PDB file of C-alpha atoms in Angstrom:
ATOM      1  CA  MET W 682    -114.524 -86.063 -41.853  1.00 76.00           C
ATOM      2  CA  GLN W 683    -111.759 -84.567 -39.490  1.00 80.00           C
ATOM      3  CA  ALA W 684    -114.342 -83.962 -36.745  1.00 79.00           C
ATOM      4  CA  LYS W 685    -115.808 -87.384 -37.156  1.00 83.00           C
ATOM      5  CA  HIS W 686    -112.427 -89.046 -36.399  1.00 86.00           C
ATOM      6  CA  ALA W 687    -111.060 -86.581 -33.940  1.00 84.00           C
ATOM      7  CA  PRO W 688    -111.180 -87.157 -30.124  1.00 90.00           C
ATOM      8  CA  PRO W 689    -113.721 -85.155 -28.208  1.00 88.00           C
ATOM      9  CA  HIS W 690    -112.885 -81.394 -27.698  1.00 87.00           C
ATOM     10  CA  THR W 691    -110.321 -81.416 -30.390  1.00 86.00           C
ATOM     11  CA  VAL W 692    -109.759 -78.117 -32.148  1.00 86.00           C
ATOM     12  CA  ILE W 693    -109.367 -78.527 -35.821  1.00 84.00           C
ATOM     13  CA  SER W 694    -107.733 -75.976 -38.049  1.00 87.00           C
ATOM     14  CA  ASN W 695    -106.603 -76.098 -41.596  1.00 92.00           C
ATOM     15  CA  ALA W 696    -104.336 -73.889 -43.746  1.00 96.00           C
ATOM     16  CA  LEU W 697    -103.617 -73.868 -47.341  1.00 96.00           C
ATOM     17  CA  GLN W 698    -101.064 -71.894 -49.437  1.00 96.00           C
ATOM     18  CA  THR W 699    -102.147 -71.115 -52.968  1.00 96.00           C
ATOM     19  CA  ASN W 700    -101.626 -68.835 -55.914  1.00 95.00           C
ATOM     20  CA  GLY W 701    -105.370 -68.162 -55.850  1.00 96.00           C
ATOM     21  CA  THR W 702    -105.847 -68.305 -59.548  1.00 96.00           C
ATOM     22  CA  LEU W 703    -108.499 -71.154 -59.376  1.00 95.00           C
ATOM     23  CA  LEU W 704    -110.378 -69.919 -56.414  1.00 98.00           C
ATOM     24  CA  ASN W 705    -114.123 -69.424 -57.055  1.00 98.00           C
ATOM     25  CA  GLU W 706    -117.361 -69.082 -54.841  1.00 98.00           C
ATOM     26  CA  ARG W 707    -117.561 -72.686 -54.192  1.00 98.00           C
ATOM     27  CA  TRP W 708    -114.040 -72.974 -52.933  1.00 98.00           C
ATOM     28  CA  ALA W 709    -114.439 -69.894 -50.806  1.00 98.00           C
ATOM     29  CA  ALA W 710    -117.754 -71.250 -49.377  1.00 98.00           C
ATOM     30  CA  PHE W 711    -115.948 -74.417 -48.507  1.00 96.00           C
ATOM     31  CA  PHE W 712    -112.930 -72.571 -46.827  1.00 97.00           C
ATOM     32  CA  LYS W 713    -115.228 -70.543 -44.779  1.00 96.00           C
ATOM     33  CA  ARG W 714    -117.411 -73.606 -43.637  1.00 93.00           C
ATOM     34  CA  TYR W 715    -114.303 -75.476 -42.420  1.00 91.00           C
ATOM     35  CA  ARG W 716    -112.485 -72.451 -41.112  1.00 92.00           C
ATOM     36  CA  PHE W 717    -109.418 -72.562 -43.404  1.00 96.00           C
ATOM     37  CA  LEU W 718    -106.741 -70.014 -43.260  1.00 96.00           C
ATOM     38  CA  ILE W 719    -105.593 -69.385 -46.759  1.00 97.00           C
ATOM     39  CA  GLY W 720    -102.194 -68.002 -47.856  1.00 97.00           C
ATOM     40  CA  ILE W 721    -102.227 -66.281 -51.238  1.00 97.00           C
ATOM     41  CA  SER W 722     -98.959 -65.873 -53.158  1.00 96.00           C
ATOM     42  CA  LEU W 723     -98.820 -62.344 -54.315  1.00 95.00           C
ATOM     43  CA  ASP W 724     -95.506 -60.456 -55.124  1.00 92.00           C
ATOM     44  CA  GLY W 725     -96.926 -56.990 -55.201  1.00 93.00           C
ATOM     45  CA  PRO W 726     -98.895 -54.819 -57.682  1.00 95.00           C
ATOM     46  CA  ALA W 727     -99.564 -56.166 -61.261  1.00 94.00           C
ATOM     47  CA  ARG W 728     -96.326 -54.916 -62.749  1.00 92.00           C
ATOM     48  CA  LEU W 729     -94.176 -56.711 -60.036  1.00 92.00           C
ATOM     49  CA  HIS W 730     -96.250 -59.737 -59.661  1.00 91.00           C
ATOM     50  CA  ASP W 731     -96.798 -60.604 -63.369  1.00 88.00           C
ATOM     51  CA  HIS W 732     -92.991 -60.189 -64.066  1.00 86.00           C
ATOM     52  CA  ARG W 733     -92.430 -63.651 -62.527  1.00 85.00           C
ATOM     53  CA  ARG W 734     -95.902 -65.116 -61.721  1.00 87.00           C
ATOM     54  CA  VAL W 735     -96.946 -66.241 -65.257  1.00 82.00           C
ATOM     55  CA  ASP W 736     -99.212 -68.946 -66.512  1.00 81.00           C
ATOM     56  CA  ALA W 737     -98.205 -71.734 -69.046  1.00 80.00           C
ATOM     57  CA  ARG W 738     -98.785 -69.298 -71.936  1.00 85.00           C
ATOM     58  CA  GLY W 739     -96.522 -66.676 -70.391  1.00 85.00           C
ATOM     59  CA  GLY W 740     -99.357 -64.382 -69.360  1.00 89.00           C
ATOM     60  CA  GLY W 741     -99.513 -62.729 -65.890  1.00 92.00           C
ATOM     61  CA  SER W 742    -101.686 -64.056 -63.109  1.00 95.00           C
ATOM     62  CA  PHE W 743    -102.247 -60.903 -61.110  1.00 95.00           C
ATOM     63  CA  ASP W 744    -105.872 -60.296 -62.180  1.00 96.00           C
ATOM     64  CA  ARG W 745    -106.952 -63.916 -61.510  1.00 96.00           C
ATOM     65  CA  VAL W 746    -105.249 -63.845 -58.135  1.00 97.00           C
ATOM     66  CA  MET W 747    -107.076 -60.599 -57.269  1.00 98.00           C
ATOM     67  CA  THR W 748    -110.419 -62.353 -58.390  1.00 98.00           C
ATOM     68  CA  GLY W 749    -109.658 -65.232 -56.037  1.00 98.00           C
ATOM     69  CA  ILE W 750    -109.008 -62.831 -53.136  1.00 98.00           C
ATOM     70  CA  SER W 751    -112.433 -61.169 -53.826  1.00 98.00           C
ATOM     71  CA  HIS W 752    -114.039 -64.544 -53.556  1.00 98.00           C
ATOM     72  CA  LEU W 753    -112.443 -65.065 -50.190  1.00 98.00           C
ATOM     73  CA  ARG W 754    -113.436 -61.551 -49.031  1.00 98.00           C
ATOM     74  CA  ARG W 755    -117.125 -62.037 -50.056  1.00 98.00           C
ATOM     75  CA  HIS W 756    -117.169 -65.160 -47.873  1.00 98.00           C
ATOM     76  CA  GLY W 757    -115.381 -63.784 -44.965  1.00 98.00           C
ATOM     77  CA  VAL W 758    -112.451 -66.362 -45.260  1.00 97.00           C
ATOM     78  CA  ASP W 759    -109.436 -65.577 -43.244  1.00 96.00           C
ATOM     79  CA  PHE W 760    -106.398 -65.059 -45.571  1.00 97.00           C
ATOM     80  CA  ASN W 761    -102.932 -63.628 -45.586  1.00 95.00           C
ATOM     81  CA  ILE W 762    -100.499 -62.585 -48.348  1.00 95.00           C
ATOM     82  CA  LEU W 763     -97.201 -64.294 -48.862  1.00 93.00           C
ATOM     83  CA  THR W 764     -94.664 -62.203 -50.925  1.00 91.00           C
ATOM     84  CA  VAL W 765     -91.489 -63.557 -52.289  1.00 89.00           C
ATOM     85  CA  ILE W 766     -88.709 -61.101 -52.248  1.00 84.00           C
ATOM     86  CA  HIS W 767     -86.290 -61.274 -55.251  1.00 82.00           C
ATOM     87  CA  GLN W 768     -84.110 -59.296 -57.329  1.00 79.00           C
ATOM     88  CA  ASP W 769     -86.923 -57.433 -59.126  1.00 82.00           C
ATOM     89  CA  ASN W 770     -88.925 -56.197 -56.151  1.00 84.00           C
ATOM     90  CA  VAL W 771     -86.273 -56.048 -53.264  1.00 80.00           C
ATOM     91  CA  GLY W 772     -85.820 -52.326 -53.916  1.00 81.00           C
ATOM     92  CA  LYS W 773     -89.542 -51.682 -54.099  1.00 85.00           C
ATOM     93  CA  ALA W 774     -90.457 -51.611 -50.433  1.00 85.00           C
ATOM     94  CA  ARG W 775     -92.482 -48.298 -50.644  1.00 86.00           C
ATOM     95  CA  GLU W 776     -94.350 -49.515 -53.715  1.00 90.00           C
ATOM     96  CA  LEU W 777     -95.088 -52.732 -52.090  1.00 91.00           C
ATOM     97  CA  PHE W 778     -96.427 -51.367 -48.901  1.00 89.00           C
ATOM     98  CA  ARG W 779     -98.505 -48.671 -50.538  1.00 91.00           C
ATOM     99  CA  PHE W 780    -100.134 -51.608 -52.601  1.00 94.00           C
ATOM    100  CA  TYR W 781    -100.753 -53.585 -49.535  1.00 93.00           C
ATOM    101  CA  GLU W 782    -102.248 -50.713 -47.660  1.00 92.00           C
ATOM    102  CA  GLN W 783    -104.389 -49.683 -50.713  1.00 94.00           C
ATOM    103  CA  GLU W 784    -105.653 -53.255 -50.917  1.00 95.00           C
ATOM    104  CA  LYS W 785    -106.317 -53.365 -47.198  1.00 93.00           C
ATOM    105  CA  PHE W 786    -104.229 -56.549 -46.607  1.00 93.00           C
ATOM    106  CA  GLY W 787    -104.070 -57.004 -42.941  1.00 88.00           C
ATOM    107  CA  PHE W 788    -101.439 -59.766 -42.794  1.00 89.00           C
ATOM    108  CA  VAL W 789     -98.401 -59.954 -45.192  1.00 90.00           C
ATOM    109  CA  GLN W 790     -95.376 -62.218 -44.810  1.00 90.00           C
ATOM    110  CA  PHE W 791     -92.263 -62.203 -46.670  1.00 86.00           C
ATOM    111  CA  ILE W 792     -89.769 -64.821 -47.825  1.00 84.00           C
ATOM    112  CA  SER W 793     -86.615 -64.310 -49.581  1.00 79.00           C
ATOM    113  CA  PHE W 794     -85.538 -65.952 -52.812  1.00 75.00           C
ATOM    114  CA  VAL W 795     -81.932 -65.722 -53.493  1.00 60.00           C
ATOM    115  CA  GLU W 796     -80.622 -66.035 -57.071  1.00 57.00           C
ATOM    116  CA  LYS W 797     -77.308 -66.318 -58.428  1.00 57.00           C
ATOM    117  CA  THR W 798     -77.184 -63.758 -61.200  1.00 52.00           C
ATOM    118  CA  PRO W 799     -74.435 -61.719 -62.589  1.00 49.00           C
ATOM    119  CA  THR W 800     -75.564 -58.814 -60.439  1.00 47.00           C
ATOM    120  CA  SER W 801     -75.477 -60.770 -57.174  1.00 43.00           C
ATOM    121  CA  THR W 802     -72.086 -62.266 -58.164  1.00 37.00           C
ATOM    122  CA  ARG W 803     -70.642 -58.826 -58.748  1.00 36.00           C
ATOM    123  CA  MET W 804     -71.931 -57.817 -55.273  1.00 35.00           C
ATOM    124  CA  CYS W 805     -69.070 -59.683 -53.703  1.00 33.00           C
ATOM    125  CA  LYS W 806     -66.043 -61.468 -54.864  1.00 37.00           C
ATOM    126  CA  SER W 807     -65.466 -63.927 -52.075  1.00 35.00           C
ATOM    127  CA  GLY W 808     -67.713 -66.734 -53.234  1.00 36.00           C
ATOM    128  CA  MET W 809     -71.451 -67.622 -53.238  1.00 34.00           C
ATOM    129  CA  ASN W 810     -71.866 -67.834 -49.448  1.00 36.00           C
ATOM    130  CA  ARG W 811     -70.853 -64.347 -49.117  1.00 33.00           C
ATOM    131  CA  CYS W 812     -73.135 -63.274 -52.063  1.00 31.00           C
ATOM    132  CA  LEU W 813     -76.146 -65.124 -50.433  1.00 34.00           C
ATOM    133  CA  PHE W 814     -75.495 -63.131 -47.196  1.00 33.00           C
ATOM    134  CA  VAL W 815     -75.272 -59.815 -49.069  1.00 35.00           C
ATOM    135  CA  VAL W 816     -78.512 -60.465 -50.966  1.00 36.00           C
ATOM    136  CA  ARG W 817     -80.366 -61.676 -47.927  1.00 39.00           C
ATOM    137  CA  LYS W 818     -79.249 -58.770 -45.890  1.00 40.00           C
ATOM    138  CA  THR W 819     -80.383 -56.462 -48.624  1.00 41.00           C
ATOM    139  CA  ASN W 820     -83.729 -58.171 -48.733  1.00 41.00           C
ATOM    140  CA  VAL W 821     -84.298 -57.730 -44.996  1.00 39.00           C
ATOM    141  CA  CYS W 822     -83.132 -54.181 -44.809  1.00 36.00           C
ATOM    142  CA  ALA W 823     -85.173 -53.030 -47.914  1.00 37.00           C
ATOM    143  CA  ILE W 824     -88.357 -54.670 -46.791  1.00 37.00           C
ATOM    144  CA  MET W 825     -88.247 -54.419 -43.042  1.00 39.00           C
ATOM    145  CA  ASP W 826     -87.016 -50.836 -42.774  1.00 38.00           C
ATOM    146  CA  ILE W 827     -90.414 -49.367 -43.248  1.00 39.00           C
ATOM    147  CA  ASN W 828     -89.952 -46.193 -41.120  1.00 38.00           C
ATOM    148  CA  GLY W 829     -90.695 -43.227 -43.218  1.00 41.00           C
ATOM    149  CA  LEU W 830     -92.642 -45.073 -45.771  1.00 43.00           C
ATOM    150  CA  ARG W 831     -95.962 -43.370 -44.892  1.00 42.00           C
ATOM    151  CA  GLY W 832     -96.569 -39.938 -46.069  1.00 41.00           C
TER     152      GLY W 832
END
């Protein structure tokens, strides 16, 4: 439909961000056919991901996300991983990167989720703006300082 209504020589690209839990062979074939780039929300290995990424029954979603990724891989769909950095995984850079390497994820993006918790409030006493800075700075340093993580 996009190609039908696009001006001649228009390059059409599509992208979609999803948790991946409902991806199946049919969706993967569709995404491949129409050259979608798929972003998969995945916050690390099962024990880290499932801590916050739960379904309506409170169960973890890791296994279903990985099944969705396997459908994308089988169909050769381009995808990347989007990881939310939060209080529970901010200090786990080594574990996160080992997992991404083990799973051969070529493209991983990070966004920070800043929470107002008793811990973050105690980190600084000069008000929430200062706390947000401290938590964000911690996220960036812990995740982006990957020198020495291999080995």
